[in-house]
Structure formats: C-alpha cells, structure tokens
Coordinates of C-alpha atoms in Angstrom, one line a residue:
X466 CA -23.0 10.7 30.9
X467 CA -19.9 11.6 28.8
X468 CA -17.0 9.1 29.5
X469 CA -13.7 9.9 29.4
X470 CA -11.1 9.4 26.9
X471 CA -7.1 8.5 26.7
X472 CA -6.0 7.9 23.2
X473 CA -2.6 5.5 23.7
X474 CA -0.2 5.6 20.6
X475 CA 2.2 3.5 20.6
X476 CA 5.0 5.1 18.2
X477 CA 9.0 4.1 17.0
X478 CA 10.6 5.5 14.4
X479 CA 6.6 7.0 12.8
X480 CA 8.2 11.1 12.1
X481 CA 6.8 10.4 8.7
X482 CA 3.0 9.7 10.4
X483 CA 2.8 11.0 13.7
X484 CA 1.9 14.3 12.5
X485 CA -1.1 13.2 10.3
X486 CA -2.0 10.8 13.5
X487 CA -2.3 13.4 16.3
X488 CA -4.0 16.0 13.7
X489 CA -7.1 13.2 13.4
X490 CA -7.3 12.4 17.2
X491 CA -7.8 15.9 18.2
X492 CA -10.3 16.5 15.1
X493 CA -12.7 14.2 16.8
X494 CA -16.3 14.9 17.7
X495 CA -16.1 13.4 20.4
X496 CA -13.7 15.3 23.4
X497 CA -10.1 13.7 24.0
X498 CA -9.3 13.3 27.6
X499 CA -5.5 13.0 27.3
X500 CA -3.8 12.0 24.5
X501 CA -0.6 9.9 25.3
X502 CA 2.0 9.3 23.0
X503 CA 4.7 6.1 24.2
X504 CA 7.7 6.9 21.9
X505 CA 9.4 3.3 21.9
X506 CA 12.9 4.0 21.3
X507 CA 12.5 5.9 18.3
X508 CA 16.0 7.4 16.6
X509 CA 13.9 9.9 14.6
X510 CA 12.5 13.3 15.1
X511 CA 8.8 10.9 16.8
X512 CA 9.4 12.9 19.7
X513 CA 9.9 16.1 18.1
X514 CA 6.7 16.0 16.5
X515 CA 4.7 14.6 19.5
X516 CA 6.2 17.7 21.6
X517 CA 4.0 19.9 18.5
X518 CA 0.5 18.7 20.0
X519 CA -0.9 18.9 23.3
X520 CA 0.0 15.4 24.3
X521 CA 1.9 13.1 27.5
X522 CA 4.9 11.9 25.9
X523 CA 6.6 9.0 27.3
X524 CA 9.9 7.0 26.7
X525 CA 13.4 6.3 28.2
X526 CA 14.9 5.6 24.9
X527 CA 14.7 1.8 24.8
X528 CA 12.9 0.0 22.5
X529 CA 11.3 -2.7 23.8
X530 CA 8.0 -3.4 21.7
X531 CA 4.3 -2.7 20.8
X532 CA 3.1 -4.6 23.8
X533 CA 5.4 -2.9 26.5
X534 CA 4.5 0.5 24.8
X535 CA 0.9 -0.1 25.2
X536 CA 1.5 -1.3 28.6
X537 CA 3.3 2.0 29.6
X538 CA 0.1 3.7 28.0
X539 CA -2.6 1.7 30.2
X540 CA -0.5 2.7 32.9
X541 CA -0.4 6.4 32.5
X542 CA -3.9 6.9 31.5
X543 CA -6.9 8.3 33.3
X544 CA -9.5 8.2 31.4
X545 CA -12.4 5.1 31.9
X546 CA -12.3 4.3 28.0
X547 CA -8.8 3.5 26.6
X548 CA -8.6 4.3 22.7
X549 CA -5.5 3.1 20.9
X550 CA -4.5 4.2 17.9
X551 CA -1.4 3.3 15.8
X552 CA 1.2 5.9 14.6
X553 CA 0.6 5.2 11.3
X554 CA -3.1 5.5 11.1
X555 CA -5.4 8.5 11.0
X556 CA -8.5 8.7 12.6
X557 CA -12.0 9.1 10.4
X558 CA -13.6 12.3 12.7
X559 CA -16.3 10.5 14.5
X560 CA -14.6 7.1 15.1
X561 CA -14.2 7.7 19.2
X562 CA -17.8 8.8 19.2
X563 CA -19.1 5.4 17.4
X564 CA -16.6 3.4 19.2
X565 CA -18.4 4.5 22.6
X566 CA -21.9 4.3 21.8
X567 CA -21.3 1.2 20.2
X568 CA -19.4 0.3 23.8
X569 CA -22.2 1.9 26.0
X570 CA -25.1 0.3 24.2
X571 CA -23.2 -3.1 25.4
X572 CA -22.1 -3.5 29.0
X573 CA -20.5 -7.0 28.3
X574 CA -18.7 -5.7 25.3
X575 CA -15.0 -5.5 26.2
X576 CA -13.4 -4.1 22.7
X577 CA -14.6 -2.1 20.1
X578 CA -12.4 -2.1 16.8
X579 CA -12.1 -1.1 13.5
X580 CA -11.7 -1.3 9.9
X581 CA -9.1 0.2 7.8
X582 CA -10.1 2.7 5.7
X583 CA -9.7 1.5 1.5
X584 CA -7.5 4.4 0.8
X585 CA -3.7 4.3 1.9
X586 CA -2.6 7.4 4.4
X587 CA -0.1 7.9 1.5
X588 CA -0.2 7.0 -1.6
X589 CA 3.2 4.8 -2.1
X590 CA 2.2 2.7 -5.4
X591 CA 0.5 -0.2 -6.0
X592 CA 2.1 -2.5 -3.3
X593 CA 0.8 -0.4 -0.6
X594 CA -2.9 -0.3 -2.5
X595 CA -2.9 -4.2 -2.5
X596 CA -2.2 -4.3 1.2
X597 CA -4.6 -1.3 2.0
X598 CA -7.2 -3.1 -0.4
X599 CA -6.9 -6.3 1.1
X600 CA -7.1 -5.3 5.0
X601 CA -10.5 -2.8 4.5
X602 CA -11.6 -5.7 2.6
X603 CA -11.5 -9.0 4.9
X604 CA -12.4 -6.8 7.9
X605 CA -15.3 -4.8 6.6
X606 CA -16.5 -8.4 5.5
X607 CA -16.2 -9.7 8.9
X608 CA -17.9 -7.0 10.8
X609 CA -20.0 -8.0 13.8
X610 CA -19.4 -9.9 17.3
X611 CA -16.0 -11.8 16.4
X612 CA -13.4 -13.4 18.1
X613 CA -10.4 -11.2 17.6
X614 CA -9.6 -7.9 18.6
X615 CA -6.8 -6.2 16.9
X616 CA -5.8 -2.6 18.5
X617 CA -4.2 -0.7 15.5
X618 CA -7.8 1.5 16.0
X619 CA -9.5 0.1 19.5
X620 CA -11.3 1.3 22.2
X621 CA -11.4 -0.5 25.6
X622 CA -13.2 0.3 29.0
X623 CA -10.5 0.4 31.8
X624 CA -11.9 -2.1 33.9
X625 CA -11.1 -4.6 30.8
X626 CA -7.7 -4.3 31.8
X627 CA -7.6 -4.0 35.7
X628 CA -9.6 -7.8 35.3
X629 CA -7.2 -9.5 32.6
X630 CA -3.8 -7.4 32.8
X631 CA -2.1 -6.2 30.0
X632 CA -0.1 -7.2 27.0
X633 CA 2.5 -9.9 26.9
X634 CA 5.2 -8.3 26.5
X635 CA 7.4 -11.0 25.7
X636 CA 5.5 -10.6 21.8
X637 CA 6.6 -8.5 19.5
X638 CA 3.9 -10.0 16.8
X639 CA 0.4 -11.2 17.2
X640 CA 0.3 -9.5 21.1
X641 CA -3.5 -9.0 19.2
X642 CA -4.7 -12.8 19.3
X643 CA -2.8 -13.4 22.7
X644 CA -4.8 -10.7 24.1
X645 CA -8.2 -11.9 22.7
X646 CA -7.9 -15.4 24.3
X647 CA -7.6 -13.8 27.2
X648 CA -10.8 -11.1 26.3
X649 CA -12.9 -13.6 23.9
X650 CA -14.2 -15.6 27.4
X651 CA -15.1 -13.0 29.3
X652 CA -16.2 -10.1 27.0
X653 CA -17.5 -9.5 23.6
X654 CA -15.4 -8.1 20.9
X655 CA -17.5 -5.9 18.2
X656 CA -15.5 -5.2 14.7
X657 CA -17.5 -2.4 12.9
X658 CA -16.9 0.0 10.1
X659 CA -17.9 2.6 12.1
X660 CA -14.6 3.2 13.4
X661 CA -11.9 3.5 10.6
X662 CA -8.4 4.8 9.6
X663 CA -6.1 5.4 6.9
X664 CA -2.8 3.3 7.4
X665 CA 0.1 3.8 6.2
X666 CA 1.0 0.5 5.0
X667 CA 4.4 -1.5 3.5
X668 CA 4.8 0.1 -0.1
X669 CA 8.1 -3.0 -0.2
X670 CA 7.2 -5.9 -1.8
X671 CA 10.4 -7.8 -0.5
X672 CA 9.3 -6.2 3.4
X673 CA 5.9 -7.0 3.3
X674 CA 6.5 -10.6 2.0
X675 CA 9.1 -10.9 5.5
X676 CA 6.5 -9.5 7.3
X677 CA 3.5 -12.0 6.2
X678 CA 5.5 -14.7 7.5
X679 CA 6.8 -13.3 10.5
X680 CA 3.5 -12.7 11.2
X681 CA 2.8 -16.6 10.2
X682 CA 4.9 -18.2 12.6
X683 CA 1.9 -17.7 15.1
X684 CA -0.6 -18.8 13.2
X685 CA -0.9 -22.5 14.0
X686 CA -0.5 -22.0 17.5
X687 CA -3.0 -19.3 17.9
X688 CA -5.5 -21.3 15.7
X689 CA -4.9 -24.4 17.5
X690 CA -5.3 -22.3 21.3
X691 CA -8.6 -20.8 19.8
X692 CA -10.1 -24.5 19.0
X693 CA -9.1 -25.6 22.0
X694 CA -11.3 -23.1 23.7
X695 CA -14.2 -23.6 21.3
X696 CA -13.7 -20.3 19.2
X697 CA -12.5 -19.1 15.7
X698 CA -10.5 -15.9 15.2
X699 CA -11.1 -13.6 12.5
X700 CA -8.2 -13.8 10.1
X701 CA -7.5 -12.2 6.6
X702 CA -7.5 -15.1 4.3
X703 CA -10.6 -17.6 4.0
X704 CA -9.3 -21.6 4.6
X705 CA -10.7 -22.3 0.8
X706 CA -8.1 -19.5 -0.3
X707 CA -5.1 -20.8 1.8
X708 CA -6.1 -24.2 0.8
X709 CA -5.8 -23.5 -3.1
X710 CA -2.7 -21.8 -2.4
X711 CA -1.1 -24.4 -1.2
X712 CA -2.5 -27.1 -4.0
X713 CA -1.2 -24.3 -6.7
X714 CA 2.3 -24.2 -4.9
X715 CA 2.1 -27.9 -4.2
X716 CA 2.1 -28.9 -7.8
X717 CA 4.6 -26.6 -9.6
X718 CA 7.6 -29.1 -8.5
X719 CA 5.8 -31.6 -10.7
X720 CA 5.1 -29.7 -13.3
X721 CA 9.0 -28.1 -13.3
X722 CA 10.8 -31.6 -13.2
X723 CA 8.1 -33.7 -15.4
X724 CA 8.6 -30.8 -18.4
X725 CA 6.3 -30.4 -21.1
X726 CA 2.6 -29.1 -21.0
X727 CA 0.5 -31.8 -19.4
X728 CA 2.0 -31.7 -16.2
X729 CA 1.4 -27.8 -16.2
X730 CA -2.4 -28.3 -16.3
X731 CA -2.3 -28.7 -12.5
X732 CA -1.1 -25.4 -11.9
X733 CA -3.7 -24.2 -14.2
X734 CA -6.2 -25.3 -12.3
X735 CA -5.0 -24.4 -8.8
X736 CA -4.4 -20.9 -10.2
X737 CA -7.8 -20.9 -11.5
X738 CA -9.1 -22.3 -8.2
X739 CA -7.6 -19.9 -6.2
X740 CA -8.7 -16.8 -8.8
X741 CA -12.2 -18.3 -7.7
X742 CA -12.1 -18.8 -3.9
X743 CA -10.5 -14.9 -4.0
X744 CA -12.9 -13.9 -6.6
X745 CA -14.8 -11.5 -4.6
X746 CA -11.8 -9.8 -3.0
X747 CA -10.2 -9.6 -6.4
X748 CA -13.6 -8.1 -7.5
X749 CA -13.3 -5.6 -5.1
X750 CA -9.6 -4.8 -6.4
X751 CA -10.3 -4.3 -9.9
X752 CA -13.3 -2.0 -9.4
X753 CA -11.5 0.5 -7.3
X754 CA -8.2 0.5 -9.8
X755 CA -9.2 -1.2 -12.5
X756 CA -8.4 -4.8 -15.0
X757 CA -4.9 -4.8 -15.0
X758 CA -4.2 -3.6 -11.3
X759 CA -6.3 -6.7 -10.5
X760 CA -4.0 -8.8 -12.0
X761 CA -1.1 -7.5 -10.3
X762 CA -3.4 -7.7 -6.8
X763 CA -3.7 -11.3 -7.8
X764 CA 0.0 -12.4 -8.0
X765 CA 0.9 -10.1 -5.0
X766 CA -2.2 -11.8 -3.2
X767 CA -0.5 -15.5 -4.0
X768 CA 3.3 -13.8 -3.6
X769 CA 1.5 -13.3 -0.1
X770 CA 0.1 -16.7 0.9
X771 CA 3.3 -18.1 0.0
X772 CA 5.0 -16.5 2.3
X773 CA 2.3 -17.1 5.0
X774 CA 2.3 -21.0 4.0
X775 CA 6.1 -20.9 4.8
X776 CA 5.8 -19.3 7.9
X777 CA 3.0 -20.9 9.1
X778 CA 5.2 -24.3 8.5
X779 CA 7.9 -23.5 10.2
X780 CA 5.7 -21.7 13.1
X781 CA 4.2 -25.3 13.3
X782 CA 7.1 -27.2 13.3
X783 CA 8.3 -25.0 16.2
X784 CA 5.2 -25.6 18.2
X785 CA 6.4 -29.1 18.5
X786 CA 9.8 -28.7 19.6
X787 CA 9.7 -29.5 23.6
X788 CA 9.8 -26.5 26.1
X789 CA 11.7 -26.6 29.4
X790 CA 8.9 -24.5 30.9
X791 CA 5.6 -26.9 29.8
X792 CA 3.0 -26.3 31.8
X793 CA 3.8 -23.8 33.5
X794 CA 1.9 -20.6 33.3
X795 CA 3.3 -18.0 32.0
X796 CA 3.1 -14.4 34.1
X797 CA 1.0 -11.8 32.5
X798 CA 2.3 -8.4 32.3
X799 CA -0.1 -6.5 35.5
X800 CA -1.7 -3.2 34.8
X801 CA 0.9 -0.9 37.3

C-alpha cells in the first residue's frame, strides 16, 4: 500500500535555495502528498519563491526557530509519513522512495535519515568543500541502526510524533539529539546513504568556526544524557581525534613561552597524532581535490575542533551552574 507523504521545510531567510529545494522534492519517484513550506520569519523574497511551487506555505512573520517551524509543519500535515527536508538541501530523486521502504521493511523503526551528498549545492570555494567533505564523510561511515537522528533529510511515521510530541522549542541548536533521547528508547533510528542531499553549507571560515561552537555548548550535556541512558550518539568527530586536538592545543603555551625548538617537538607530535587519528577522513579529502587541498582540509579540520573544544568547555562549565527549576520536568511542545 502506497503511504502518504508531507515533505515539512522549515525555511528563513533560504531565497538563495528554496528554489533548487522544492525543484528536487517534486522530482521524486516517489508521489508527494503535500508539500509544506514553514517560512520562519524570513525578510527575503522565501515566500516569494515558495508561492512558485504547488506548496502550503505558512508563517506569521515571526521568527521563532527550527524547532517551532517544524512544529507548525507536524501540525499542518496529513500525510502518515512526515519527510523533512531543509531549505538548503536538495533532494537525490529516489530519496523518499528508499526512506519508506527502508521505514516499511521495519515497523519499530521510528526515523529514517540521511547522508549529505559529497558535493556542495553550490560551489562557494574550498571552506564550503571542507564542511561538505567532512559531513558526507562521518555520516556515510556511520550508516546503520544509530543513536541519533538528525532531520536536515528525515522521514518519520506520524504516529512517532502523536506518542513523543514534538520539538523543544525552547532550542534553537541541537533540537536533533534532544529529540533522539526522546526517540532512541522507543524506536530505532536507521542512517543510510540511500537517502542524500546536496547542502548548501557555510562558505565563511570566521561563521562556520562560531557556529562549531555554538553548536558545542551542547555537547557535554547531551553526551552525558545519552550515557546516562546507556547509549552513544553518532557525532562527527571520533574521541581519538578530539582527544589529539586537545593534546596539540594543550602544548603550544609551552612551547610559545619556553622558546626555542625542543619545546616545539610536542606540537609536532600532537599535529602528527592528530594527522593520524583523521588520516582516513583526510584520505578522503585529498582524493576528491587533491594534495594541497588536503592540507588546507587539515588546518580547517583543527581550526574546527578548536572551536568545538572551546565551546564544549564553556557548555560544560554551564552545565554545572545551579538551575532554579532542577528537577523539574520540562513541558514538551504537544503535537496540535
């Protein structure tokens, strides 16, 4: 039996991808339901080009965040399969097609997600072809039953939803591993390459390092709520790379204040150490674009974890900080 389909975009301020986003959800094999755009306060022509496609588009002007856009989505859809899709991704064709046989030949799978595809939706220079490189890469690796969902490319049966309720809407960042404690203990979550999309991704150095640790400041709360429950969420750097990271970083003070060259043979070795515990990733880098692009992936790839270290530090140090509602549980946001 054919199930029905509501693709949810979530989109603010995407005129530059919208276009090329729509164009690849209604080039799927498989039939589209509805297709329902949630324009989230956008001050660009978004809902100018979402009125161009047959498409629900909803908004009241206020931006109030990926989670509440999704929200609004779940709640206007129909269909029994929920498919989201970010505004700055486009679909491969049979994506929606995998993503439900993979769901139908599973009853007690609860998410099926993707992979990002290891060329850019534009091609913005090599910033944007590190980040592109480096997502297809730990997520094609890591395909199988895992422990995180994320929903830039996911499809979800309805029910999931109606038992759990929806995003937390109080996050503006990492809504994805909030959501998958919830899903983790009642459903399985299925990451396969099977489902994929080109992204438009940060072309900035300076933006994407801001966004790493934004991102970051979650991390040791999330890791420590997924131990707590006796699971491990997929993430994008291995421990052993983080780890040398943070020995390379933690011995340049050293080396700066001592002076001469002795001191600098730490560093060496950490850089060296870390070149190895990313060796197959930077592998990977320098096939697709070559020697020298792989050197440049490396410091970007360090330029990165820096900025993750960082956050994750202060993220932790936040953690600690006493909370005038402790233990008390916080409201999800209901499915309306």
């Amino acid at each position: 039996m054919t199930q029905t389909v509501s693709v949810v975009i979530p989109a603010h301020n995407s005129a530059r991808t919208l276009d090329a986003c729509l164009s690849s959800v209604h080039a799927q094999t498989h039939p589209i339901h509805e297709v329902i755009v949630v324009d989230d306060g956008s001050t660009d022509a978004t809902a100018e080009i979402a009125r161009r496609h047959p498409c629900t588009l909803l908004g009241d002007g206020v931006n109030r965040g990926v989670s509440a856009a999704r929200n609004a989505g779940i709640a206007a859809a129909t269909g029994e399969v929920l498919f989201f899709l970010d505004s700055d991704e486009a679909l491969t064709p049979d994506s929606v097609a995998n993503a439900l046989e993979l769901l139908r030949a599973d009853p007690a799978c609860g998410c099926v997600h993707g992979v990002i595809a290891p060329e850019p939706l534009y091609d913005d220079g090599p910033v944007e072809w590190y980040k592109t490189l480096h997502a297809h890469w730990w997520r094609a690796r890591g395909a199988g039953v895992v422990e995180t969902a994320f929903f830039a490319q996911a499809a979800v049966p309805r029910e999931v939803f109606e038992r759990l309720g929806g995003f937390d809407e109080t996050l503006r960042d990492s809504e994805d591993l909030e959501f998958s404690d919830r899903l983790a203990p009642h459903y399985r979550i299925v990451l396969t390459d099977r489902v994929a999309a080109r992204h438009d991704e940060e072309h900035r150095l300076g933006p994407l390092l801001a966004e790493t640790y934004r991102r970051a400041l979650l991390l040791v709360p999330a890791l420590r709520s997924a131990r707590a429950g006796g699971r491990t969420n997929l993430t994008a750097n291995t421990p052993a790379s983080v780890l040398t990271a943070a020995l390379l970083l933690g011995s340049l003070p050293p080396a700066l204040l001592l002076g001469g060259a002795l001191p600098w043979l730490a560093p060496a070795a950490g850089l060296l150490a870390f070149c190895l515990a990313n060796a197959g990733l930077i592998g990977f880098a320098g096939r697709r674009k070559g020697p020298a692009f792989a050197a440049f992936f490396t410091a970007v790839h360090l330029a990165c974890h820096t900025a993750l270290l960082a956050g994750a530090a202060v993220g932790a140090l936040r953690s600690l900080r006493p909370r005038a509602a402790a233990g008390r549980p916080r409201e999800r946001t209901a499915v309306r």
